[in-house]
């Protein structure tokens, strides 16, 4: 995708959270996104730390930002679909850990 058409190009995560907090508020973000860092003692620093290490949560926040502030931008729909497709691809490739099986003792 051409970066000049990307509404998130050059927008830092801290800026995204700050603008969402001003417009939507922590309580509403927690309600809409169902992410604990917004419902349980929300702070900018702790939320940034969590979102930087948790791709699924960051993508939810980015989609909320796009829907809130960039809904009229022509590339927003494409970008949201690509974020959702990336998440789906990651979920498909992520394998669940196998259940633990106790080793059987070898007989002599």
mmCIF file with all atom_site columns, C-alpha atoms in Angstrom:
data_model
loop_
_atom_site.group_PDB
_atom_site.id
_atom_site.type_symbol
_atom_site.label_atom_id
_atom_site.label_alt_id
_atom_site.label_comp_id
_atom_site.label_asym_id
_atom_site.label_entity_id
_atom_site.label_seq_id
_atom_site.pdbx_PDB_ins_code
_atom_site.Cartn_x
_atom_site.Cartn_y
_atom_site.Cartn_z
_atom_site.occupancy
_atom_site.B_iso_or_equiv
_atom_site.pdbx_formal_charge
_atom_site.auth_seq_id
_atom_site.auth_comp_id
_atom_site.auth_asym_id
_atom_site.auth_atom_id
_atom_site.pdbx_PDB_model_num
ATOM 1   C CA . UNK A 1 1   ? 0.000   0.000   0.000  1.00 0.00 ? 1   UNK A CA 1
ATOM 2   C CA . UNK A 1 2   ? 1.257   3.454   -0.801 1.00 0.00 ? 2   UNK A CA 1
ATOM 3   C CA . UNK A 1 3   ? 2.144   5.187   2.459  1.00 0.00 ? 3   UNK A CA 1
ATOM 4   C CA . UNK A 1 4   ? 0.870   8.571   1.280  1.00 0.00 ? 4   UNK A CA 1
ATOM 5   C CA . UNK A 1 5   ? -2.651  7.099   1.104  1.00 0.00 ? 5   UNK A CA 1
ATOM 6   C CA . UNK A 1 6   ? -2.371  5.359   4.470  1.00 0.00 ? 6   UNK A CA 1
ATOM 7   C CA . UNK A 1 7   ? -4.270  7.371   7.107  1.00 0.00 ? 7   UNK A CA 1
ATOM 8   C CA . UNK A 1 8   ? -2.096  5.832   9.851  1.00 0.00 ? 8   UNK A CA 1
ATOM 9   C CA . UNK A 1 9   ? 1.183   6.767   8.165  1.00 0.00 ? 9   UNK A CA 1
ATOM 10  C CA . UNK A 1 10  ? 3.254   8.891   10.529 1.00 0.00 ? 10  UNK A CA 1
ATOM 11  C CA . UNK A 1 11  ? 0.743   8.618   13.376 1.00 0.00 ? 11  UNK A CA 1
ATOM 12  C CA . UNK A 1 12  ? 2.319   7.291   16.561 1.00 0.00 ? 12  UNK A CA 1
ATOM 13  C CA . UNK A 1 13  ? 0.528   4.967   18.944 1.00 0.00 ? 13  UNK A CA 1
ATOM 14  C CA . UNK A 1 14  ? 0.801   7.558   21.712 1.00 0.00 ? 14  UNK A CA 1
ATOM 15  C CA . UNK A 1 15  ? -0.948  10.113  19.504 1.00 0.00 ? 15  UNK A CA 1
ATOM 16  C CA . UNK A 1 16  ? -3.677  7.592   18.657 1.00 0.00 ? 16  UNK A CA 1
ATOM 17  C CA . UNK A 1 17  ? -4.349  6.872   22.334 1.00 0.00 ? 17  UNK A CA 1
ATOM 18  C CA . UNK A 1 18  ? -4.244  10.535  23.336 1.00 0.00 ? 18  UNK A CA 1
ATOM 19  C CA . UNK A 1 19  ? -6.744  11.554  20.659 1.00 0.00 ? 19  UNK A CA 1
ATOM 20  C CA . UNK A 1 20  ? -9.046  8.617   21.395 1.00 0.00 ? 20  UNK A CA 1
ATOM 21  C CA . UNK A 1 21  ? -8.925  9.374   25.119 1.00 0.00 ? 21  UNK A CA 1
ATOM 22  C CA . UNK A 1 22  ? -9.913  12.994  24.492 1.00 0.00 ? 22  UNK A CA 1
ATOM 23  C CA . UNK A 1 23  ? -12.731 12.128  22.080 1.00 0.00 ? 23  UNK A CA 1
ATOM 24  C CA . UNK A 1 24  ? -14.044 8.814   23.441 1.00 0.00 ? 24  UNK A CA 1
ATOM 25  C CA . UNK A 1 25  ? -12.653 8.461   26.969 1.00 0.00 ? 25  UNK A CA 1
ATOM 26  C CA . UNK A 1 26  ? -11.119 5.480   28.759 1.00 0.00 ? 26  UNK A CA 1
ATOM 27  C CA . UNK A 1 27  ? -14.460 4.041   29.922 1.00 0.00 ? 27  UNK A CA 1
ATOM 28  C CA . UNK A 1 28  ? -16.001 4.024   26.452 1.00 0.00 ? 28  UNK A CA 1
ATOM 29  C CA . UNK A 1 29  ? -12.802 2.596   24.900 1.00 0.00 ? 29  UNK A CA 1
ATOM 30  C CA . UNK A 1 30  ? -12.869 -0.204  27.474 1.00 0.00 ? 30  UNK A CA 1
ATOM 31  C CA . UNK A 1 31  ? -16.513 -0.859  26.691 1.00 0.00 ? 31  UNK A CA 1
ATOM 32  C CA . UNK A 1 32  ? -16.071 -0.798  22.907 1.00 0.00 ? 32  UNK A CA 1
ATOM 33  C CA . UNK A 1 33  ? -12.803 -2.710  22.686 1.00 0.00 ? 33  UNK A CA 1
ATOM 34  C CA . UNK A 1 34  ? -13.062 -4.999  25.716 1.00 0.00 ? 34  UNK A CA 1
ATOM 35  C CA . UNK A 1 35  ? -9.402  -4.496  26.599 1.00 0.00 ? 35  UNK A CA 1
ATOM 36  C CA . UNK A 1 36  ? -8.550  -4.589  30.294 1.00 0.00 ? 36  UNK A CA 1
ATOM 37  C CA . UNK A 1 37  ? -5.874  -1.870  30.144 1.00 0.00 ? 37  UNK A CA 1
ATOM 38  C CA . UNK A 1 38  ? -8.715  0.583   29.413 1.00 0.00 ? 38  UNK A CA 1
ATOM 39  C CA . UNK A 1 39  ? -11.100 -0.672  32.103 1.00 0.00 ? 39  UNK A CA 1
ATOM 40  C CA . UNK A 1 40  ? -8.794  -1.326  35.053 1.00 0.00 ? 40  UNK A CA 1
ATOM 41  C CA . UNK A 1 41  ? -6.948  1.829   36.208 1.00 0.00 ? 41  UNK A CA 1
ATOM 42  C CA . UNK A 1 42  ? -6.251  3.128   32.691 1.00 0.00 ? 42  UNK A CA 1
ATOM 43  C CA . UNK A 1 43  ? -3.111  5.165   32.177 1.00 0.00 ? 43  UNK A CA 1
ATOM 44  C CA . UNK A 1 44  ? -1.356  6.202   29.018 1.00 0.00 ? 44  UNK A CA 1
ATOM 45  C CA . UNK A 1 45  ? 2.012   4.666   29.904 1.00 0.00 ? 45  UNK A CA 1
ATOM 46  C CA . UNK A 1 46  ? 0.676   1.235   30.898 1.00 0.00 ? 46  UNK A CA 1
ATOM 47  C CA . UNK A 1 47  ? -1.685  1.134   27.923 1.00 0.00 ? 47  UNK A CA 1
ATOM 48  C CA . UNK A 1 48  ? 1.162   1.953   25.523 1.00 0.00 ? 48  UNK A CA 1
ATOM 49  C CA . UNK A 1 49  ? 3.324   -0.771  27.035 1.00 0.00 ? 49  UNK A CA 1
ATOM 50  C CA . UNK A 1 50  ? 0.536   -3.345  26.677 1.00 0.00 ? 50  UNK A CA 1
ATOM 51  C CA . UNK A 1 51  ? -0.468  -2.330  23.149 1.00 0.00 ? 51  UNK A CA 1
ATOM 52  C CA . UNK A 1 52  ? 3.125   -2.367  21.880 1.00 0.00 ? 52  UNK A CA 1
ATOM 53  C CA . UNK A 1 53  ? 3.487   -6.005  22.916 1.00 0.00 ? 53  UNK A CA 1
ATOM 54  C CA . UNK A 1 54  ? -0.001  -7.229  22.009 1.00 0.00 ? 54  UNK A CA 1
ATOM 55  C CA . UNK A 1 55  ? -0.771  -7.105  18.257 1.00 0.00 ? 55  UNK A CA 1
ATOM 56  C CA . UNK A 1 56  ? -4.450  -8.113  18.508 1.00 0.00 ? 56  UNK A CA 1
ATOM 57  C CA . UNK A 1 57  ? -5.182  -5.287  20.964 1.00 0.00 ? 57  UNK A CA 1
ATOM 58  C CA . UNK A 1 58  ? -3.217  -2.734  18.960 1.00 0.00 ? 58  UNK A CA 1
ATOM 59  C CA . UNK A 1 59  ? -5.164  -3.600  15.810 1.00 0.00 ? 59  UNK A CA 1
ATOM 60  C CA . UNK A 1 60  ? -8.457  -3.056  17.665 1.00 0.00 ? 60  UNK A CA 1
ATOM 61  C CA . UNK A 1 61  ? -7.271  0.378   18.807 1.00 0.00 ? 61  UNK A CA 1
ATOM 62  C CA . UNK A 1 62  ? -6.096  1.282   15.302 1.00 0.00 ? 62  UNK A CA 1
ATOM 63  C CA . UNK A 1 63  ? -9.455  0.265   13.821 1.00 0.00 ? 63  UNK A CA 1
ATOM 64  C CA . UNK A 1 64  ? -11.319 2.364   16.421 1.00 0.00 ? 64  UNK A CA 1
ATOM 65  C CA . UNK A 1 65  ? -9.061  5.324   15.587 1.00 0.00 ? 65  UNK A CA 1
ATOM 66  C CA . UNK A 1 66  ? -9.696  4.895   11.864 1.00 0.00 ? 66  UNK A CA 1
ATOM 67  C CA . UNK A 1 67  ? -13.454 4.665   12.360 1.00 0.00 ? 67  UNK A CA 1
ATOM 68  C CA . UNK A 1 68  ? -13.475 7.655   14.703 1.00 0.00 ? 68  UNK A CA 1
ATOM 69  C CA . UNK A 1 69  ? -11.156 10.095  12.942 1.00 0.00 ? 69  UNK A CA 1
ATOM 70  C CA . UNK A 1 70  ? -10.573 8.872   9.388  1.00 0.00 ? 70  UNK A CA 1
ATOM 71  C CA . UNK A 1 71  ? -13.958 7.585   8.283  1.00 0.00 ? 71  UNK A CA 1
ATOM 72  C CA . UNK A 1 72  ? -14.087 10.002  5.341  1.00 0.00 ? 72  UNK A CA 1
ATOM 73  C CA . UNK A 1 73  ? -10.608 9.109   4.062  1.00 0.00 ? 73  UNK A CA 1
ATOM 74  C CA . UNK A 1 74  ? -10.894 7.004   0.908  1.00 0.00 ? 74  UNK A CA 1
ATOM 75  C CA . UNK A 1 75  ? -8.293  4.423   2.015  1.00 0.00 ? 75  UNK A CA 1
ATOM 76  C CA . UNK A 1 76  ? -9.767  3.765   5.469  1.00 0.00 ? 76  UNK A CA 1
ATOM 77  C CA . UNK A 1 77  ? -11.977 0.866   4.408  1.00 0.00 ? 77  UNK A CA 1
ATOM 78  C CA . UNK A 1 78  ? -9.110  -0.861  2.631  1.00 0.00 ? 78  UNK A CA 1
ATOM 79  C CA . UNK A 1 79  ? -6.825  -0.395  5.612  1.00 0.00 ? 79  UNK A CA 1
ATOM 80  C CA . UNK A 1 80  ? -9.380  -1.792  8.065  1.00 0.00 ? 80  UNK A CA 1
ATOM 81  C CA . UNK A 1 81  ? -9.923  -4.816  5.827  1.00 0.00 ? 81  UNK A CA 1
ATOM 82  C CA . UNK A 1 82  ? -6.171  -5.415  5.569  1.00 0.00 ? 82  UNK A CA 1
ATOM 83  C CA . UNK A 1 83  ? -5.769  -5.212  9.371  1.00 0.00 ? 83  UNK A CA 1
ATOM 84  C CA . UNK A 1 84  ? -8.590  -7.705  9.823  1.00 0.00 ? 84  UNK A CA 1
ATOM 85  C CA . UNK A 1 85  ? -7.117  -9.998  7.160  1.00 0.00 ? 85  UNK A CA 1
ATOM 86  C CA . UNK A 1 86  ? -3.722  -9.914  8.888  1.00 0.00 ? 86  UNK A CA 1
ATOM 87  C CA . UNK A 1 87  ? -5.361  -10.842 12.183 1.00 0.00 ? 87  UNK A CA 1
ATOM 88  C CA . UNK A 1 88  ? -7.236  -13.708 10.548 1.00 0.00 ? 88  UNK A CA 1
ATOM 89  C CA . UNK A 1 89  ? -4.048  -14.987 8.916  1.00 0.00 ? 89  UNK A CA 1
ATOM 90  C CA . UNK A 1 90  ? -2.204  -14.886 12.229 1.00 0.00 ? 90  UNK A CA 1
ATOM 91  C CA . UNK A 1 91  ? -5.024  -16.764 13.952 1.00 0.00 ? 91  UNK A CA 1
ATOM 92  C CA . UNK A 1 92  ? -5.000  -19.448 11.253 1.00 0.00 ? 92  UNK A CA 1
ATOM 93  C CA . UNK A 1 93  ? -1.251  -19.979 11.439 1.00 0.00 ? 93  UNK A CA 1
ATOM 94  C CA . UNK A 1 94  ? -1.094  -19.869 15.218 1.00 0.00 ? 94  UNK A CA 1
ATOM 95  C CA . UNK A 1 95  ? -1.153  -23.401 16.491 1.00 0.00 ? 95  UNK A CA 1
ATOM 96  C CA . UNK A 1 96  ? -2.576  -24.303 19.816 1.00 0.00 ? 96  UNK A CA 1
ATOM 97  C CA . UNK A 1 97  ? -0.127  -25.944 22.158 1.00 0.00 ? 97  UNK A CA 1
ATOM 98  C CA . UNK A 1 98  ? -0.544  -29.664 22.421 1.00 0.00 ? 98  UNK A CA 1
ATOM 99  C CA . UNK A 1 99  ? -1.814  -31.085 25.650 1.00 0.00 ? 99  UNK A CA 1
ATOM 100 C CA . UNK A 1 100 ? 0.800   -32.316 28.073 1.00 0.00 ? 100 UNK A CA 1
ATOM 101 C CA . UNK A 1 101 ? 1.169   -36.070 28.156 1.00 0.00 ? 101 UNK A CA 1
ATOM 102 C CA . UNK A 1 102 ? 3.074   -37.751 30.931 1.00 0.00 ? 102 UNK A CA 1
ATOM 103 C CA . UNK A 1 103 ? 5.923   -39.843 29.572 1.00 0.00 ? 103 UNK A CA 1
ATOM 104 C CA . UNK A 1 104 ? 5.572   -43.542 30.049 1.00 0.00 ? 104 UNK A CA 1
ATOM 105 C CA . UNK A 1 105 ? 8.452   -45.316 31.741 1.00 0.00 ? 105 UNK A CA 1
ATOM 106 C CA . UNK A 1 106 ? 10.441  -47.587 29.510 1.00 0.00 ? 106 UNK A CA 1
ATOM 107 C CA . UNK A 1 107 ? 10.383  -51.203 30.479 1.00 0.00 ? 107 UNK A CA 1
ATOM 108 C CA . UNK A 1 108 ? 13.667  -53.123 30.648 1.00 0.00 ? 108 UNK A CA 1
#
